[in-house]
Coordinates of N, CA and C in Angstrom, one line a residue:
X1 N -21.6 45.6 15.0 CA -20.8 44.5 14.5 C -21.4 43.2 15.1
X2 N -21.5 42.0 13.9 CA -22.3 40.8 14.7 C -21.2 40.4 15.5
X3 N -21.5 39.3 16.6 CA -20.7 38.6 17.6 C -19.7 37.9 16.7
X4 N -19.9 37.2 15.5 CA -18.9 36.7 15.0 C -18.0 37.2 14.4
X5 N -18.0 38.9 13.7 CA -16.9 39.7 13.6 C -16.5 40.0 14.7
X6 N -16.9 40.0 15.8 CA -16.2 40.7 17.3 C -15.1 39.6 18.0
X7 N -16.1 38.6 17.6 CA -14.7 37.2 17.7 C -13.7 36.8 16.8
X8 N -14.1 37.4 15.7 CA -13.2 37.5 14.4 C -11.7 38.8 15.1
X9 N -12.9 39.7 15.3 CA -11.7 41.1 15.7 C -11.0 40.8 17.2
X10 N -11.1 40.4 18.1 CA -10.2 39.7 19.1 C -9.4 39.0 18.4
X11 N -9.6 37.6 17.7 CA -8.4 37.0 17.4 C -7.8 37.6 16.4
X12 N -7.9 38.7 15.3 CA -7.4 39.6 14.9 C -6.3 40.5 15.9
X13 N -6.8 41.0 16.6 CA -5.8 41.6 18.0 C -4.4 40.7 18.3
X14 N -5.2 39.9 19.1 CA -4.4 38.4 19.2 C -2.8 38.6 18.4
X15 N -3.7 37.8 17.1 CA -2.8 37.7 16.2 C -1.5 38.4 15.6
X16 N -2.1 40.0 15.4 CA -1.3 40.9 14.5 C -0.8 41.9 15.4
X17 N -1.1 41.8 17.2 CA -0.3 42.2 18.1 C 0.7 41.0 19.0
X18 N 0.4 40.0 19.3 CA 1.4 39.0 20.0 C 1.8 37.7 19.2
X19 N 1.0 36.9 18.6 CA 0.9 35.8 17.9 C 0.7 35.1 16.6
X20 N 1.1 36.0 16.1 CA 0.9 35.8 14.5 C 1.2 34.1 13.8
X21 N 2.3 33.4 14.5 CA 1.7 32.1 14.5 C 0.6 31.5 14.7
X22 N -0.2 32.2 15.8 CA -1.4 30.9 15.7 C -2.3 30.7 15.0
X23 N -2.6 31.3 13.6 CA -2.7 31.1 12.5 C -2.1 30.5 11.0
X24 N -0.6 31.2 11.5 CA 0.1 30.6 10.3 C 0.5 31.8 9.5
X25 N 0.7 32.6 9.8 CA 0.7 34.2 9.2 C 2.2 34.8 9.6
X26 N 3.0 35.5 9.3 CA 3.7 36.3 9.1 C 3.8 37.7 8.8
X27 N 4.4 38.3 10.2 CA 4.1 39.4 10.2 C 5.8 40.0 9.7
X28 N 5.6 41.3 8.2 CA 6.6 42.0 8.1 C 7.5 42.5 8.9
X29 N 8.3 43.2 9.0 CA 9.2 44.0 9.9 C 8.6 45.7 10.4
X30 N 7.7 45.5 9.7 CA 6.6 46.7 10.2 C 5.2 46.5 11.0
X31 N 4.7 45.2 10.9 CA 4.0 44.4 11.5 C 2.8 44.1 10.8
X32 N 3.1 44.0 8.6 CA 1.9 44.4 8.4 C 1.7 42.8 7.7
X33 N 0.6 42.0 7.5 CA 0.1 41.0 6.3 C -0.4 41.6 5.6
X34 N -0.1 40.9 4.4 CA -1.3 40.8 3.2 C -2.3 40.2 3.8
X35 N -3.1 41.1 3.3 CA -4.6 40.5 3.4 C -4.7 39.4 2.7
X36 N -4.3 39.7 1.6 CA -4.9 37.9 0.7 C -4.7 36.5 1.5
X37 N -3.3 36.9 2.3 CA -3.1 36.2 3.2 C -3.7 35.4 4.1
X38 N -3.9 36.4 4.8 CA -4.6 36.9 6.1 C -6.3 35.9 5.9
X39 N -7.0 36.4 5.0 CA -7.9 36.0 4.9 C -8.1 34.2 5.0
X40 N -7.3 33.7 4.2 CA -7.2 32.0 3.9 C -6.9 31.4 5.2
X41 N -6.1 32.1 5.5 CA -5.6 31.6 6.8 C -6.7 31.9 8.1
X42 N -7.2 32.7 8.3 CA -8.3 33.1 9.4 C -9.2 32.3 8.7
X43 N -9.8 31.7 7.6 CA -10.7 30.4 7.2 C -10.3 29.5 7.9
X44 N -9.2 28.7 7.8 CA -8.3 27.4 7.8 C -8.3 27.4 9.4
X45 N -8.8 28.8 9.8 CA -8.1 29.0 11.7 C -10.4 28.8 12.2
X46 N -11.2 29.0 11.0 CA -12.4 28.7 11.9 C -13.3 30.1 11.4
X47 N -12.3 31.0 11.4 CA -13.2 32.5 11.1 C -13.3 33.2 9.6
X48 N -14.1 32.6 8.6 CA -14.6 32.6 7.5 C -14.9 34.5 7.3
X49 N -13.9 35.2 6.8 CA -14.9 36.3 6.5 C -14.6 37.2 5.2
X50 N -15.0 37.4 4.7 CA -14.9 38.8 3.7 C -14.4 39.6 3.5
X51 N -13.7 40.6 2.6 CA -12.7 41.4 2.9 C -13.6 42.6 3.2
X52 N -14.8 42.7 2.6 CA -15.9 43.9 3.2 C -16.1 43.6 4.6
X53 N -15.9 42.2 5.3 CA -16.1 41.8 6.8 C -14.6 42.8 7.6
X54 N -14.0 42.4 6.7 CA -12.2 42.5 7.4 C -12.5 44.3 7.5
X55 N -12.9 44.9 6.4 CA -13.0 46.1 5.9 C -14.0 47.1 7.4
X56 N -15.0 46.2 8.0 CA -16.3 46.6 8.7 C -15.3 46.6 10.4
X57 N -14.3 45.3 10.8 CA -13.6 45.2 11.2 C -12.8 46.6 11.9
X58 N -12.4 46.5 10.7 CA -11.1 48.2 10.8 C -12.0 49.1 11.1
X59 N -13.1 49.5 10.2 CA -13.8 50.6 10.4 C -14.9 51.1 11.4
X60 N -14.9 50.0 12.5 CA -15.8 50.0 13.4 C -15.2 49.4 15.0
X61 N -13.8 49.1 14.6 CA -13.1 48.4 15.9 C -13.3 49.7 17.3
X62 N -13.4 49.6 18.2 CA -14.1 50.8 19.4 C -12.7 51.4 19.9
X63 N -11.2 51.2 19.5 CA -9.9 51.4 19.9 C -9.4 52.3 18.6
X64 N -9.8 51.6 17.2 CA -9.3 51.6 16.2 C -8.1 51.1 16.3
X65 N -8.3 49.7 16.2 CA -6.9 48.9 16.5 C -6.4 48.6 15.9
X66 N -6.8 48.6 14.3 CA -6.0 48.2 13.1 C -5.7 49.2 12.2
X67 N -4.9 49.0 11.4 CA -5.1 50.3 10.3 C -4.4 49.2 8.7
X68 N -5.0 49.8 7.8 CA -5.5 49.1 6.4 C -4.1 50.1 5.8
X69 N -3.3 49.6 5.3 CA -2.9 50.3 3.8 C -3.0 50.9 3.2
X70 N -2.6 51.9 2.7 CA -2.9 52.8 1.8 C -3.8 52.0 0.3
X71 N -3.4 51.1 0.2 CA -4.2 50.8 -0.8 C -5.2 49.3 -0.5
X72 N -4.6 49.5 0.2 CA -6.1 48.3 1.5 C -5.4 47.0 0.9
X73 N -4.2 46.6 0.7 CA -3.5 45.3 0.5 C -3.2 44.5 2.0
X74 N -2.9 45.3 2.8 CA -1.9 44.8 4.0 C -3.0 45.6 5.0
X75 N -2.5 44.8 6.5 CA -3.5 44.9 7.4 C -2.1 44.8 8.6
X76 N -2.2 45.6 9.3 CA -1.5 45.5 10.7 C -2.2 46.1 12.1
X77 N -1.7 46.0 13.0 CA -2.4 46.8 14.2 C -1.7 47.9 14.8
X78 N -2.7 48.6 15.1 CA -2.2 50.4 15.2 C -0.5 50.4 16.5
X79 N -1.1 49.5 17.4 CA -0.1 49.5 18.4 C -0.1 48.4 19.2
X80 N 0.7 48.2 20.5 CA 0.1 47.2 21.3 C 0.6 46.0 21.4
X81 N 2.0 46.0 20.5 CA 2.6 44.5 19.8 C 3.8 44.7 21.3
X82 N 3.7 43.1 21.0 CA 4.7 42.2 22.1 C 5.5 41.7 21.5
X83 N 5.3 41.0 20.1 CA 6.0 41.1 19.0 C 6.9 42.1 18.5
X84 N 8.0 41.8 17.9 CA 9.2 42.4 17.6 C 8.6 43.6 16.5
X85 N 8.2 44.9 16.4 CA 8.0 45.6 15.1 C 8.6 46.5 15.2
X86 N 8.6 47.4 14.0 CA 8.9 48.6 14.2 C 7.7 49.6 13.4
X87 N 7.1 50.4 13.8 CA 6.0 51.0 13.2 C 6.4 51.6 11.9
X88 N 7.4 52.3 11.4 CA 7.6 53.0 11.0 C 7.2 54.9 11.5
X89 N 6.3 55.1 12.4 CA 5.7 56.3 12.5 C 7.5 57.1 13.0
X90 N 6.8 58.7 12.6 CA 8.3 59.9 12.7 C 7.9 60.0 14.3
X91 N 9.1 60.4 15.0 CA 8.8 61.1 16.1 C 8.1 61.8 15.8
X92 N 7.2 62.8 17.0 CA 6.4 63.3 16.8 C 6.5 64.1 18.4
X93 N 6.4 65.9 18.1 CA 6.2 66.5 19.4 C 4.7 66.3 20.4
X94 N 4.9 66.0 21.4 CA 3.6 65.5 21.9 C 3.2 66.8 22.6
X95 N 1.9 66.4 23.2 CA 1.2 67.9 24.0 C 2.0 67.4 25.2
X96 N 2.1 68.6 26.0 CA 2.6 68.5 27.0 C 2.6 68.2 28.3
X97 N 1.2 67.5 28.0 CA 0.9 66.8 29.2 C 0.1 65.4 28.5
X98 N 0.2 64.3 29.2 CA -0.3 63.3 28.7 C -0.8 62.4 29.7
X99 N -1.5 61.2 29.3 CA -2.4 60.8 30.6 C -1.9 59.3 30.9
X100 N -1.6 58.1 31.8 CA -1.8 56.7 31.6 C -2.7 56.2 32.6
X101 N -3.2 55.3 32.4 CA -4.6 55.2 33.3 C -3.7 53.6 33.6
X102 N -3.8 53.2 34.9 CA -3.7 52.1 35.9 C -4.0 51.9 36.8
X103 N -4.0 50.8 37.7 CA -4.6 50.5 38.8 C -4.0 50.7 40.3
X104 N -4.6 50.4 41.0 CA -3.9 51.2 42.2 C -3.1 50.4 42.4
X105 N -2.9 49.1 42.6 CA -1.9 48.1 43.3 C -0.9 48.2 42.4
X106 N -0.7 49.1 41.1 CA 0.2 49.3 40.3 C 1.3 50.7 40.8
X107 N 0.6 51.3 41.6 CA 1.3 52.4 41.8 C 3.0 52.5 42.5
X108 N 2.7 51.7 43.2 CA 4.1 51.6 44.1 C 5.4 51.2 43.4
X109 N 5.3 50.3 42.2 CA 6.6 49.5 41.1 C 6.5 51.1 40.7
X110 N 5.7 51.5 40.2 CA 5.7 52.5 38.9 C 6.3 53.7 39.9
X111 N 5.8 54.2 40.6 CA 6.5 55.0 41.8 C 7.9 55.2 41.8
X112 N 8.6 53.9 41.9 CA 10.1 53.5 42.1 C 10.4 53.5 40.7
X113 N 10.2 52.7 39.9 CA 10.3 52.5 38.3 C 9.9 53.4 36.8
X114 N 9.0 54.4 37.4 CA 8.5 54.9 36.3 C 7.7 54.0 35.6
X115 N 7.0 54.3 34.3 CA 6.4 53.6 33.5 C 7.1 52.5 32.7
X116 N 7.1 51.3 32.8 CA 7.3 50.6 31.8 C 6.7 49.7 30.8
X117 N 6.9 49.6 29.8 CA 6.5 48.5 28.5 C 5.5 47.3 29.0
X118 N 6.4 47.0 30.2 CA 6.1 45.3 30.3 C 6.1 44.5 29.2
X119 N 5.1 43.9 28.8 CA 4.6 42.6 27.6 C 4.7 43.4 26.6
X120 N 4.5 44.9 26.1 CA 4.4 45.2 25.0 C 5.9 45.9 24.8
X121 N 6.0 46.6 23.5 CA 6.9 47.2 23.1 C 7.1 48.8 23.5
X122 N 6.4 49.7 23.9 CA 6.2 50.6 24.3 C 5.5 51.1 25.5
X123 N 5.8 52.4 26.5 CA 4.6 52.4 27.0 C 3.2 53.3 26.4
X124 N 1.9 52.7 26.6 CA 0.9 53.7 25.8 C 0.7 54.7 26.6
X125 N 0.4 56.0 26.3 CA -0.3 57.0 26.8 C -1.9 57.7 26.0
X126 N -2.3 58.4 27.0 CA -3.5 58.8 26.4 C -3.3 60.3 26.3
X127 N -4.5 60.7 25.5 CA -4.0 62.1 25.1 C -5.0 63.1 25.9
X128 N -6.1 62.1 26.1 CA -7.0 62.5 27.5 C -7.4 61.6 29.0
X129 N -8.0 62.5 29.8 CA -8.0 61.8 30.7 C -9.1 60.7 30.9
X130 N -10.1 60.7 30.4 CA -11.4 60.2 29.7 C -10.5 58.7 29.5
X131 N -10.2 58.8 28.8 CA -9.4 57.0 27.5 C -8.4 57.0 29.0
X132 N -7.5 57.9 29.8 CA -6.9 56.7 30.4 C -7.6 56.3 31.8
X133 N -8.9 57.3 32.3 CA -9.3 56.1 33.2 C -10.4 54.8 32.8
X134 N -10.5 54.7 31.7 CA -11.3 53.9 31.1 C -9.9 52.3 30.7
X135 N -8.6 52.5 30.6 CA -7.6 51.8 30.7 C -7.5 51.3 31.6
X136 N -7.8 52.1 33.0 CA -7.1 52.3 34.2 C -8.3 51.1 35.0
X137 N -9.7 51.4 34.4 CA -10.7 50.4 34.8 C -10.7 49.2 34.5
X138 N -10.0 49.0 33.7 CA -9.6 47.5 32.5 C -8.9 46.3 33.5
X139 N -8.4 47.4 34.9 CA -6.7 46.7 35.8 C -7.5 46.7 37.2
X140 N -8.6 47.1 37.8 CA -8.8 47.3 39.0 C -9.1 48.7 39.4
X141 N -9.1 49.5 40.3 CA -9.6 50.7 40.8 C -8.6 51.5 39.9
X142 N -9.1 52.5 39.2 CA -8.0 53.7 38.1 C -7.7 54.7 38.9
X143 N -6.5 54.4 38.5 CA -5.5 56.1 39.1 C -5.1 56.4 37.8
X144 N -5.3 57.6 37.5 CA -4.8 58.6 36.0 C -3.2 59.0 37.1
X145 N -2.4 58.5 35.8 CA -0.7 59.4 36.3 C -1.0 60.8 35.3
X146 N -0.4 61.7 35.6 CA 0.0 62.8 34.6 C 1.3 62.5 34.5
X147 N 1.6 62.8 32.9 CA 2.9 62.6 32.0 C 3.0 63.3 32.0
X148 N 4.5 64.4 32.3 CA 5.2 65.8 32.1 C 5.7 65.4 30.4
X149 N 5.1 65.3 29.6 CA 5.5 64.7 28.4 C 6.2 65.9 27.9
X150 N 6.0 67.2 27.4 CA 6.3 68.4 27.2 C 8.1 68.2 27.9
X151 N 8.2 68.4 29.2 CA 10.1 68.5 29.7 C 10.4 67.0 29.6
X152 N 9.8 66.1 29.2 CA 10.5 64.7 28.7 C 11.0 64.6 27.5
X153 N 10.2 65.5 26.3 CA 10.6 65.7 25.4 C 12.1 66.5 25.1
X154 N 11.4 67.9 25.9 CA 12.5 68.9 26.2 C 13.8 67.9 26.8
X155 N 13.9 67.4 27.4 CA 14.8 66.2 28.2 C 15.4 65.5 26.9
X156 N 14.9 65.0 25.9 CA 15.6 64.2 25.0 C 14.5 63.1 24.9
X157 N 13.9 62.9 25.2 CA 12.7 61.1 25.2 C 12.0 62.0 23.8
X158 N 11.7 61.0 22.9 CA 11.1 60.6 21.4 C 9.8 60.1 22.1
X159 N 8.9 60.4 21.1 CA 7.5 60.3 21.6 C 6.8 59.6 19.9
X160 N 5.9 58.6 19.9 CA 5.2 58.4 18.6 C 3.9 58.7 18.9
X161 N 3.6 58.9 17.7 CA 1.9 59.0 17.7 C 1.2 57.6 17.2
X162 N 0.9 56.7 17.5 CA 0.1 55.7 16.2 C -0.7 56.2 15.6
X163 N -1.1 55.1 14.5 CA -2.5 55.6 13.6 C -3.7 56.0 14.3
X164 N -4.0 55.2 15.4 CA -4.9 55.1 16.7 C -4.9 56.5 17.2
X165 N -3.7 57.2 17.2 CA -4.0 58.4 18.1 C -3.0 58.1 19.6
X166 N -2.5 56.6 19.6 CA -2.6 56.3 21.1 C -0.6 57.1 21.1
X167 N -0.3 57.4 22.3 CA 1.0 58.6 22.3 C 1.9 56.8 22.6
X168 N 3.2 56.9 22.6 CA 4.2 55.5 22.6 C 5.3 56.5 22.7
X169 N 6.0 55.9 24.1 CA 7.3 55.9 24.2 C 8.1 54.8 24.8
X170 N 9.3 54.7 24.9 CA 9.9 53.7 25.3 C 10.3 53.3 27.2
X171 N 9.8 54.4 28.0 CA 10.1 54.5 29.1 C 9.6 56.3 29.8
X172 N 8.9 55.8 30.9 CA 8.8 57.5 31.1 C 9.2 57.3 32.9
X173 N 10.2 57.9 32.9 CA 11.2 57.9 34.6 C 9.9 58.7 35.5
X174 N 10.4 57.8 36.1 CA 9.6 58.6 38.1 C 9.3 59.9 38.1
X175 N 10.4 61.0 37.5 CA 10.6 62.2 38.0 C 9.0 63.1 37.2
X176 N 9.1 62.4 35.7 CA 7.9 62.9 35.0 C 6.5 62.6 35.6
X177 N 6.5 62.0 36.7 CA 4.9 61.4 36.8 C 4.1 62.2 38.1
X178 N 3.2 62.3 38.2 CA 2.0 62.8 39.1 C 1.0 62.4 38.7
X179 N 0.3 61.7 40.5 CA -0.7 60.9 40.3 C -1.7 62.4 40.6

């Protein structure tokens, strides 16, 4: 991907997960734009691109952070919103153990707290251990938590899957965690 799609796909992020004003764009109640949209507006915002650009975008993002339409009209991002959405995805039984990658000076809130959201709408989990200490490097020195996700479920907690793959739930308590 050239540097100017990669600056294109950040403010992409940006946008269609916290700020969809700073372009001028409106995000549905699912969190999705039209593209036709989308496109005029990311000109008018500096970043000129193509829908085969937007298209190269989706298909090469290193998270897979967006996901396209079924009929490639509308564009939203897989997960990750701070913004009000609702995904539409079904619950979904997760494997029964799951991963979150954070930093150490994180450990002690989360300790007492469990995991939470913070800025976003969910907490993410990983489905391996691999993707969450590569998260966990993102924050300072990674500590992988294990997720008892399996008796959280059993417990009553709803679990989503994104398009991404990435696991989303709304809170995972103290009792479920091992670092």
């Amino acid at each position: 991907m050239t540097k100017t799609l990669q600056k294109t796909s950040r403010l992409l992020a940006q946008v269609l997960r916290h700020a969809p004003e700073k372009i001028g764009v409106t995000l549905d109640p699912q969190g999705w734009v039209e593209v036709n949209t989308l496109l005029p507006r990311l000109a008018a915002f500096g970043h000129r691109i193509s829908r085969a650009d937007l298209e190269q975008i989706v298909a090469t993002s290193d998270k897979k952070r967006f996901t396209l339409s079924g009929d490639g009209t509308q564009i939203r991002a897989a997960q990750g919103h701070s913004v009000p959405v609702v995904l539409g995805v079904p619950a979904k039984q997760p494997p029964e153990v799951l991963y979150h990658g954070t930093a150490v000076q994180n450990i002690a809130p989360i300790t007492e707290q469990g995991l939470k959201p913070g800025g976003r709408q969910q907490v993410h989990l990983s489905a391996d251990r691999d993707t969450a200490l590569k998260v966990g490097q993102r924050h300072g020195k990674p500590v992988i938590l294990t997720v008892d996700a399996g008796r959280m479920s059993s417990d009553g907690f709803a679990f989503y899957q994104a398009d991404n793959g990435v696991w989303l739930t709304d809170h995972v308590p103290p009792k479920y965690l091992n670092t």
